[in-house]
Amino acid sequence: MESSLMGERFHRVTPLLESWTLSQVAGMTVLLKCENVQQTGSFKIRGIGHFCQEVAKKGCRHLVCSSGGNAGIAAAYAARKLGIPVTIVLPESTSLKVVRRLQGEGAQVQLAGKVWDEANVRAQELAKRDGWVNVSPFDHPLIWEGNASLVQELKAALGAPPGALVLAVGGGGLLAGVVAGLVEVGWWHVPVIAVETRGAHSFNAAIEAGRLVTLPDITSVAKSLGAKTVAARALACTQECTILSEVVEDVEAVNAVQRFLDDERMLVEPACGAALSVIYSGLLGRLQSEGRLSPSLASVVVIVCGGNSIDSQELQALKAQVGQS
């Protein structure tokens, strides 16, 4: 293992771009935090890279990670950088493109179960082996600590806090990291619009119930938001910051992916489209008119979380699936 790599960050500082088109739609300044340009294609490298470095220092001999794709690619990238073998466990529905990418990073790939939760059970079994460490895609304090770096970058770039932050929630690791970051930089008063697609809305269901809820199945096309139960920490975050939990339809998320491609020439997956749909579907304006967000918002930051399981062919298939030709 190269000791120099132990101190080097595996994520890059990503651009914060003002979007002319989305600003026109929203009637305010929309800034895009472009996590889709991380080397691994998503924000996941922040938390997972940090976690892997920390367990490597403690003598981990083999990493194992269950993933819908993005977390696995981050874990495989970090493992290759650290010179540690890694096994990635994916649901059987994972695209061949993602499997090839993981193998290209030198990972061993196993397919198990229909959804992420089932792949995760397999990963936890493997992690019982001597010297093996399970990398949670979203549920560990080191993951949140790594993801908090995103807010530190926003503070450095903006100086003053934005009017609101928009992000997608899957397992809750990004939300937990962003809230930790907001508290750390003194921006705890910035409202966070936390978006899920219907059929992968375990965070919204937990808020409604006031406790963790396990969804019977993941029926949304936004597979990378597909954790049947959100991290307990995500629910705890609602006590620390203003979090507006919103559920959008698959068709809105897919529509946002297409419009974002046309507007910004960037292709992201439906999980990311869920966050972008807050602008495109007019949800932001609705939240303002309902008095849940200030009517005088000057700016909003949308976290463009990324996505690896998407290409032009997959986008056409998704559009057909949600009834958009």
mmCIF file of C-alpha atoms in Angstrom, residues 19-300:
data_model
loop_
_atom_site.group_PDB
_atom_site.id
_atom_site.type_symbol
_atom_site.label_atom_id
_atom_site.label_comp_id
_atom_site.label_asym_id
_atom_site.label_seq_id
_atom_site.Cartn_x
_atom_site.Cartn_y
_atom_site.Cartn_z
ATOM 1 C CA SER A 19 -27.547 27.240 -14.768
ATOM 2 C CA TRP A 20 -29.123 29.861 -17.007
ATOM 3 C CA THR A 21 -31.930 27.533 -18.142
ATOM 4 C CA LEU A 22 -32.888 26.196 -14.722
ATOM 5 C CA SER A 23 -32.704 29.722 -13.278
ATOM 6 C CA GLN A 24 -35.221 30.838 -15.959
ATOM 7 C CA VAL A 25 -37.544 27.968 -15.025
ATOM 8 C CA ALA A 26 -37.259 28.604 -11.273
ATOM 9 C CA GLY A 27 -37.349 32.395 -11.397
ATOM 10 C CA MET A 28 -34.262 32.540 -9.164
ATOM 11 C CA THR A 29 -30.576 31.662 -9.350
ATOM 12 C CA VAL A 30 -30.114 27.890 -9.610
ATOM 13 C CA LEU A 31 -26.625 26.604 -8.886
ATOM 14 C CA LEU A 32 -25.617 23.050 -9.782
ATOM 15 C CA LYS A 33 -23.150 21.174 -7.579
ATOM 16 C CA CYS A 34 -21.837 18.790 -10.231
ATOM 17 C CA GLU A 35 -21.060 15.539 -8.430
ATOM 18 C CA ASN A 36 -21.612 13.745 -11.746
ATOM 19 C CA VAL A 37 -18.043 14.742 -12.711
ATOM 20 C CA GLN A 38 -16.389 12.838 -9.846
ATOM 21 C CA GLN A 39 -13.923 10.241 -11.215
ATOM 22 C CA THR A 40 -16.398 7.572 -10.116
ATOM 23 C CA GLY A 41 -19.448 9.319 -11.599
ATOM 24 C CA SER A 42 -21.213 10.191 -8.336
ATOM 25 C CA PHE A 43 -20.864 11.848 -4.912
ATOM 26 C CA LYS A 44 -20.390 8.414 -3.304
ATOM 27 C CA ILE A 45 -16.593 8.617 -3.523
ATOM 28 C CA ARG A 46 -16.580 11.343 -0.849
ATOM 29 C CA GLY A 47 -17.934 9.196 1.974
ATOM 30 C CA ILE A 48 -16.816 5.808 0.720
ATOM 31 C CA GLY A 49 -13.308 7.023 -0.122
ATOM 32 C CA HIS A 50 -12.969 8.440 3.406
ATOM 33 C CA PHE A 51 -14.346 5.242 4.989
ATOM 34 C CA CYS A 52 -11.999 2.982 2.974
ATOM 35 C CA GLN A 53 -8.949 5.075 3.864
ATOM 36 C CA GLU A 54 -9.809 4.920 7.564
ATOM 37 C CA VAL A 55 -10.359 1.126 7.648
ATOM 38 C CA ALA A 56 -7.189 0.604 5.572
ATOM 39 C CA LYS A 57 -5.230 2.393 8.311
ATOM 40 C CA LYS A 58 -6.657 -0.149 10.781
ATOM 41 C CA GLY A 59 -5.398 -3.086 8.701
ATOM 42 C CA CYS A 60 -8.428 -4.109 6.611
ATOM 43 C CA ARG A 61 -7.377 -6.890 4.202
ATOM 44 C CA HIS A 62 -10.435 -7.135 1.944
ATOM 45 C CA LEU A 63 -13.323 -4.730 1.313
ATOM 46 C CA VAL A 64 -16.853 -5.822 0.479
ATOM 47 C CA CYS A 65 -19.640 -3.493 -0.631
ATOM 48 C CA SER A 66 -23.252 -4.031 -1.653
ATOM 49 C CA SER A 67 -24.485 -1.531 -4.185
ATOM 50 C CA GLY A 68 -26.968 -0.545 -6.835
ATOM 51 C CA GLY A 69 -23.919 0.607 -8.820
ATOM 52 C CA ASN A 70 -22.640 4.002 -7.674
ATOM 53 C CA ALA A 71 -21.390 2.928 -4.240
ATOM 54 C CA GLY A 72 -19.744 -0.150 -5.712
ATOM 55 C CA ILE A 73 -17.803 1.897 -8.255
ATOM 56 C CA ALA A 74 -16.646 4.249 -5.480
ATOM 57 C CA ALA A 75 -15.559 1.321 -3.276
ATOM 58 C CA ALA A 76 -13.783 -0.405 -6.173
ATOM 59 C CA TYR A 77 -11.959 2.822 -7.085
ATOM 60 C CA ALA A 78 -10.867 3.427 -3.473
ATOM 61 C CA ALA A 79 -9.773 -0.213 -3.074
ATOM 62 C CA ARG A 80 -7.661 -0.033 -6.240
ATOM 63 C CA LYS A 81 -6.033 3.188 -5.017
ATOM 64 C CA LEU A 82 -5.310 1.563 -1.645
ATOM 65 C CA GLY A 83 -4.129 -1.742 -3.127
ATOM 66 C CA ILE A 84 -6.750 -3.758 -1.208
ATOM 67 C CA PRO A 85 -8.854 -6.500 -2.875
ATOM 68 C CA VAL A 86 -12.591 -5.790 -3.065
ATOM 69 C CA THR A 87 -15.784 -7.773 -3.684
ATOM 70 C CA ILE A 88 -18.868 -5.879 -4.881
ATOM 71 C CA VAL A 89 -22.282 -7.505 -4.441
ATOM 72 C CA LEU A 90 -24.980 -6.205 -6.781
ATOM 73 C CA PRO A 91 -28.653 -7.027 -7.425
ATOM 74 C CA GLU A 92 -29.173 -9.374 -10.390
ATOM 75 C CA SER A 93 -30.823 -6.550 -12.363
ATOM 76 C CA THR A 94 -27.590 -4.491 -12.511
ATOM 77 C CA SER A 95 -26.594 -3.376 -16.001
ATOM 78 C CA LEU A 96 -23.717 -5.122 -17.741
ATOM 79 C CA LYS A 97 -22.101 -1.704 -18.187
ATOM 80 C CA VAL A 98 -21.742 -1.287 -14.404
ATOM 81 C CA VAL A 99 -20.449 -4.850 -13.970
ATOM 82 C CA ARG A 100 -17.787 -4.237 -16.651
ATOM 83 C CA ARG A 101 -16.791 -0.939 -15.056
ATOM 84 C CA LEU A 102 -16.328 -2.680 -11.691
ATOM 85 C CA GLN A 103 -14.273 -5.473 -13.255
ATOM 86 C CA GLY A 104 -12.199 -2.788 -14.961
ATOM 87 C CA GLU A 105 -11.422 -1.346 -11.516
ATOM 88 C CA GLY A 106 -10.183 -4.816 -10.527
ATOM 89 C CA ALA A 107 -13.168 -5.745 -8.355
ATOM 90 C CA GLN A 108 -14.609 -9.225 -7.927
ATOM 91 C CA VAL A 109 -18.334 -9.014 -8.691
ATOM 92 C CA GLN A 110 -21.132 -11.159 -7.266
ATOM 93 C CA LEU A 111 -24.817 -10.857 -8.189
ATOM 94 C CA ALA A 112 -27.358 -11.648 -5.465
ATOM 95 C CA GLY A 113 -31.060 -10.968 -5.051
ATOM 96 C CA LYS A 114 -33.610 -8.798 -6.803
ATOM 97 C CA VAL A 115 -33.009 -5.553 -4.931
ATOM 98 C CA TRP A 116 -30.159 -3.863 -3.048
ATOM 99 C CA ASP A 117 -31.406 -5.044 0.361
ATOM 100 C CA GLU A 118 -30.922 -8.683 -0.694
ATOM 101 C CA ALA A 119 -27.450 -8.013 -2.109
ATOM 102 C CA ASN A 120 -26.646 -6.332 1.205
ATOM 103 C CA VAL A 121 -27.486 -9.504 3.173
ATOM 104 C CA ARG A 122 -24.939 -11.413 1.055
ATOM 105 C CA ALA A 123 -22.306 -8.683 1.576
ATOM 106 C CA GLN A 124 -22.784 -8.837 5.339
ATOM 107 C CA GLU A 125 -22.240 -12.614 5.271
ATOM 108 C CA LEU A 126 -18.988 -12.169 3.323
ATOM 109 C CA ALA A 127 -17.819 -9.474 5.734
ATOM 110 C CA LYS A 128 -17.739 -12.034 8.575
ATOM 111 C CA ARG A 129 -14.535 -13.434 7.051
ATOM 112 C CA ASP A 130 -11.283 -12.618 8.810
ATOM 113 C CA GLY A 131 -9.858 -9.235 7.834
ATOM 114 C CA TRP A 132 -12.855 -8.381 5.610
ATOM 115 C CA VAL A 133 -14.706 -5.095 6.168
ATOM 116 C CA ASN A 134 -18.201 -4.278 4.943
ATOM 117 C CA VAL A 135 -18.471 -0.839 3.300
ATOM 118 C CA SER A 136 -22.002 0.434 3.846
ATOM 119 C CA PRO A 137 -23.158 2.476 0.849
ATOM 120 C CA PHE A 138 -24.710 5.065 3.186
ATOM 121 C CA ASP A 139 -24.998 4.076 6.826
ATOM 122 C CA HIS A 140 -21.800 4.855 8.774
ATOM 123 C CA PRO A 141 -20.472 7.985 10.561
ATOM 124 C CA LEU A 142 -17.293 7.957 8.416
ATOM 125 C CA ILE A 143 -19.459 7.968 5.266
ATOM 126 C CA TRP A 144 -21.374 11.027 6.516
ATOM 127 C CA GLU A 145 -18.131 12.729 7.535
ATOM 128 C CA GLY A 146 -16.739 12.240 4.023
ATOM 129 C CA ASN A 147 -19.965 13.431 2.378
ATOM 130 C CA ALA A 148 -19.910 16.597 4.544
ATOM 131 C CA SER A 149 -16.953 17.799 2.428
ATOM 132 C CA LEU A 150 -19.507 18.782 -0.210
ATOM 133 C CA VAL A 151 -20.915 21.526 2.060
ATOM 134 C CA GLN A 152 -17.424 22.733 2.977
ATOM 135 C CA GLU A 153 -16.845 23.251 -0.768
ATOM 136 C CA LEU A 154 -20.137 25.161 -1.084
ATOM 137 C CA LYS A 155 -19.086 27.416 1.798
ATOM 138 C CA ALA A 156 -15.699 28.048 0.172
ATOM 139 C CA ALA A 157 -17.312 28.828 -3.209
ATOM 140 C CA LEU A 158 -20.286 30.892 -2.042
ATOM 141 C CA GLY A 159 -19.262 32.475 1.245
ATOM 142 C CA ALA A 160 -22.895 33.271 2.082
ATOM 143 C CA PRO A 161 -25.459 30.482 2.500
ATOM 144 C CA PRO A 162 -27.806 29.662 -0.411
ATOM 145 C CA GLY A 163 -31.578 30.041 0.032
ATOM 146 C CA ALA A 164 -32.140 26.283 -0.076
ATOM 147 C CA LEU A 165 -30.461 22.991 -0.970
ATOM 148 C CA VAL A 166 -32.040 20.251 -3.072
ATOM 149 C CA LEU A 167 -30.893 16.628 -2.957
ATOM 150 C CA ALA A 168 -32.139 13.118 -3.634
ATOM 151 C CA VAL A 169 -32.500 10.566 -0.830
ATOM 152 C CA GLY A 170 -31.804 6.861 -1.306
ATOM 153 C CA GLY A 171 -30.423 5.294 1.849
ATOM 154 C CA GLY A 172 -29.839 8.700 3.416
ATOM 155 C CA GLY A 173 -26.038 8.940 3.329
ATOM 156 C CA LEU A 174 -25.959 12.138 1.271
ATOM 157 C CA LEU A 175 -28.616 13.759 3.458
ATOM 158 C CA ALA A 176 -26.771 12.785 6.657
ATOM 159 C CA GLY A 177 -23.497 14.126 5.248
ATOM 160 C CA VAL A 178 -25.045 17.386 4.040
ATOM 161 C CA VAL A 179 -26.746 17.995 7.399
ATOM 162 C CA ALA A 180 -23.449 17.300 9.217
ATOM 163 C CA GLY A 181 -21.760 19.774 6.858
ATOM 164 C CA LEU A 182 -24.459 22.435 7.318
ATOM 165 C CA VAL A 183 -24.150 22.213 11.105
ATOM 166 C CA GLU A 184 -20.351 22.334 10.835
ATOM 167 C CA VAL A 185 -20.234 25.524 8.705
ATOM 168 C CA GLY A 186 -23.025 27.220 10.670
ATOM 169 C CA TRP A 187 -25.623 26.914 7.906
ATOM 170 C CA TRP A 188 -28.060 24.732 9.890
ATOM 171 C CA HIS A 189 -30.880 27.203 9.039
ATOM 172 C CA VAL A 190 -30.660 26.484 5.265
ATOM 173 C CA PRO A 191 -33.731 24.401 4.326
ATOM 174 C CA VAL A 192 -33.029 21.071 2.619
ATOM 175 C CA ILE A 193 -35.520 19.754 0.073
ATOM 176 C CA ALA A 194 -35.072 15.976 0.240
ATOM 177 C CA VAL A 195 -36.584 14.227 -2.766
ATOM 178 C CA GLU A 196 -37.481 10.608 -3.440
ATOM 179 C CA THR A 197 -39.412 8.869 -6.196
ATOM 180 C CA ARG A 198 -42.650 7.090 -5.313
ATOM 181 C CA GLY A 199 -41.868 3.398 -4.912
ATOM 182 C CA ALA A 200 -38.471 4.182 -3.333
ATOM 183 C CA HIS A 201 -39.770 6.610 -0.697
ATOM 184 C CA SER A 202 -38.524 4.974 2.518
ATOM 185 C CA PHE A 203 -37.473 8.343 4.026
ATOM 186 C CA ASN A 204 -40.837 10.002 3.416
ATOM 187 C CA ALA A 205 -42.643 6.925 4.779
ATOM 188 C CA ALA A 206 -40.482 7.074 7.927
ATOM 189 C CA ILE A 207 -41.265 10.766 8.455
ATOM 190 C CA GLU A 208 -45.010 10.109 8.043
ATOM 191 C CA ALA A 209 -44.850 7.232 10.536
ATOM 192 C CA GLY A 210 -42.431 8.919 12.947
ATOM 193 C CA ARG A 211 -40.229 5.814 12.885
ATOM 194 C CA LEU A 212 -38.270 3.711 10.375
ATOM 195 C CA VAL A 213 -40.478 1.952 7.852
ATOM 196 C CA THR A 214 -39.503 -0.891 5.523
ATOM 197 C CA LEU A 215 -41.133 -0.660 2.104
ATOM 198 C CA PRO A 216 -42.532 -3.986 0.837
ATOM 199 C CA ASP A 217 -40.653 -3.585 -2.465
ATOM 200 C CA ILE A 218 -38.817 -1.055 -4.626
ATOM 201 C CA THR A 219 -41.134 -0.288 -7.534
ATOM 202 C CA SER A 220 -39.540 2.962 -8.774
ATOM 203 C CA VAL A 221 -37.382 3.116 -11.912
ATOM 204 C CA ALA A 222 -34.853 5.091 -9.817
ATOM 205 C CA LYS A 223 -33.100 1.902 -8.728
ATOM 206 C CA SER A 224 -30.165 3.690 -7.100
ATOM 207 C CA LEU A 225 -32.623 5.282 -4.629
ATOM 208 C CA GLY A 226 -33.780 1.789 -3.796
ATOM 209 C CA ALA A 227 -33.205 1.140 -0.100
ATOM 210 C CA LYS A 228 -36.323 -0.390 1.444
ATOM 211 C CA THR A 229 -35.378 1.169 4.798
ATOM 212 C CA VAL A 230 -33.643 4.515 5.164
ATOM 213 C CA ALA A 231 -30.707 4.970 7.598
ATOM 214 C CA ALA A 232 -31.854 5.808 11.138
ATOM 215 C CA ARG A 233 -29.488 8.783 11.014
ATOM 216 C CA ALA A 234 -31.497 10.324 8.143
ATOM 217 C CA LEU A 235 -34.607 10.382 10.312
ATOM 218 C CA ALA A 236 -32.600 11.901 13.192
ATOM 219 C CA CYS A 237 -31.470 14.704 10.832
ATOM 220 C CA THR A 238 -35.029 16.000 10.697
ATOM 221 C CA GLN A 239 -34.553 17.149 14.324
ATOM 222 C CA GLU A 240 -31.418 19.160 13.480
ATOM 223 C CA CYS A 241 -32.275 21.048 10.290
ATOM 224 C CA THR A 242 -35.325 22.110 8.298
ATOM 225 C CA ILE A 243 -35.929 19.190 5.969
ATOM 226 C CA LEU A 244 -38.794 19.213 3.501
ATOM 227 C CA SER A 245 -39.396 15.625 2.396
ATOM 228 C CA GLU A 246 -40.981 15.425 -1.053
ATOM 229 C CA VAL A 247 -42.014 12.485 -3.238
ATOM 230 C CA VAL A 248 -42.095 12.852 -7.029
ATOM 231 C CA GLU A 249 -43.413 10.455 -9.651
ATOM 232 C CA ASP A 250 -41.069 8.371 -11.828
ATOM 233 C CA VAL A 251 -42.339 10.213 -14.899
ATOM 234 C CA GLU A 252 -41.233 13.565 -13.370
ATOM 235 C CA ALA A 253 -37.761 12.202 -12.570
ATOM 236 C CA VAL A 254 -37.295 10.734 -16.069
ATOM 237 C CA ASN A 255 -38.656 13.893 -17.675
ATOM 238 C CA ALA A 256 -36.104 15.929 -15.675
ATOM 239 C CA VAL A 257 -33.285 13.649 -16.907
ATOM 240 C CA GLN A 258 -34.266 14.360 -20.530
ATOM 241 C CA ARG A 259 -34.692 18.099 -19.989
ATOM 242 C CA PHE A 260 -31.391 18.359 -18.117
ATOM 243 C CA LEU A 261 -29.656 16.540 -20.975
ATOM 244 C CA ASP A 262 -31.139 19.024 -23.455
ATOM 245 C CA ASP A 263 -30.451 22.075 -21.258
ATOM 246 C CA GLU A 264 -27.002 21.280 -19.860
ATOM 247 C CA ARG A 265 -25.691 18.510 -22.151
ATOM 248 C CA MET A 266 -25.239 16.228 -19.132
ATOM 249 C CA LEU A 267 -26.824 12.797 -18.758
ATOM 250 C CA VAL A 268 -27.644 11.704 -15.190
ATOM 251 C CA GLU A 269 -29.713 8.843 -13.813
ATOM 252 C CA PRO A 270 -33.332 9.049 -12.548
ATOM 253 C CA ALA A 271 -32.188 9.240 -8.908
ATOM 254 C CA CYS A 272 -30.548 12.530 -9.825
ATOM 255 C CA GLY A 273 -33.510 13.470 -12.013
ATOM 256 C CA ALA A 274 -35.641 13.294 -8.857
ATOM 257 C CA ALA A 275 -33.710 16.252 -7.397
ATOM 258 C CA LEU A 276 -33.742 18.183 -10.689
ATOM 259 C CA SER A 277 -37.509 17.654 -11.017
ATOM 260 C CA VAL A 278 -37.990 20.020 -8.050
ATOM 261 C CA ILE A 279 -37.119 22.818 -10.495
ATOM 262 C CA TYR A 280 -38.615 21.413 -13.695
ATOM 263 C CA SER A 281 -41.971 20.315 -12.247
ATOM 264 C CA GLY A 282 -42.577 23.619 -10.472
ATOM 265 C CA LEU A 283 -42.409 21.971 -7.035
ATOM 266 C CA LEU A 284 -40.087 24.726 -5.789
ATOM 267 C CA GLY A 285 -42.691 27.384 -6.591
ATOM 268 C CA ARG A 286 -45.430 25.269 -4.971
ATOM 269 C CA LEU A 287 -43.423 25.005 -1.745
ATOM 270 C CA GLN A 288 -43.078 28.789 -1.771
ATOM 271 C CA SER A 289 -46.768 29.430 -2.406
ATOM 272 C CA GLU A 290 -47.685 26.976 0.387
ATOM 273 C CA GLY A 291 -45.466 28.982 2.746
ATOM 274 C CA ARG A 292 -43.129 26.042 3.360
ATOM 275 C CA LEU A 293 -40.251 27.920 1.721
ATOM 276 C CA SER A 294 -39.587 31.652 1.835
ATOM 277 C CA PRO A 295 -41.256 33.499 -1.082
ATOM 278 C CA SER A 296 -38.145 35.695 -1.308
ATOM 279 C CA LEU A 297 -35.611 32.908 -2.008
ATOM 280 C CA ALA A 298 -32.750 34.340 -4.062
ATOM 281 C CA SER A 299 -30.880 31.121 -4.850
ATOM 282 C CA VAL A 300 -31.042 27.374 -4.620
#
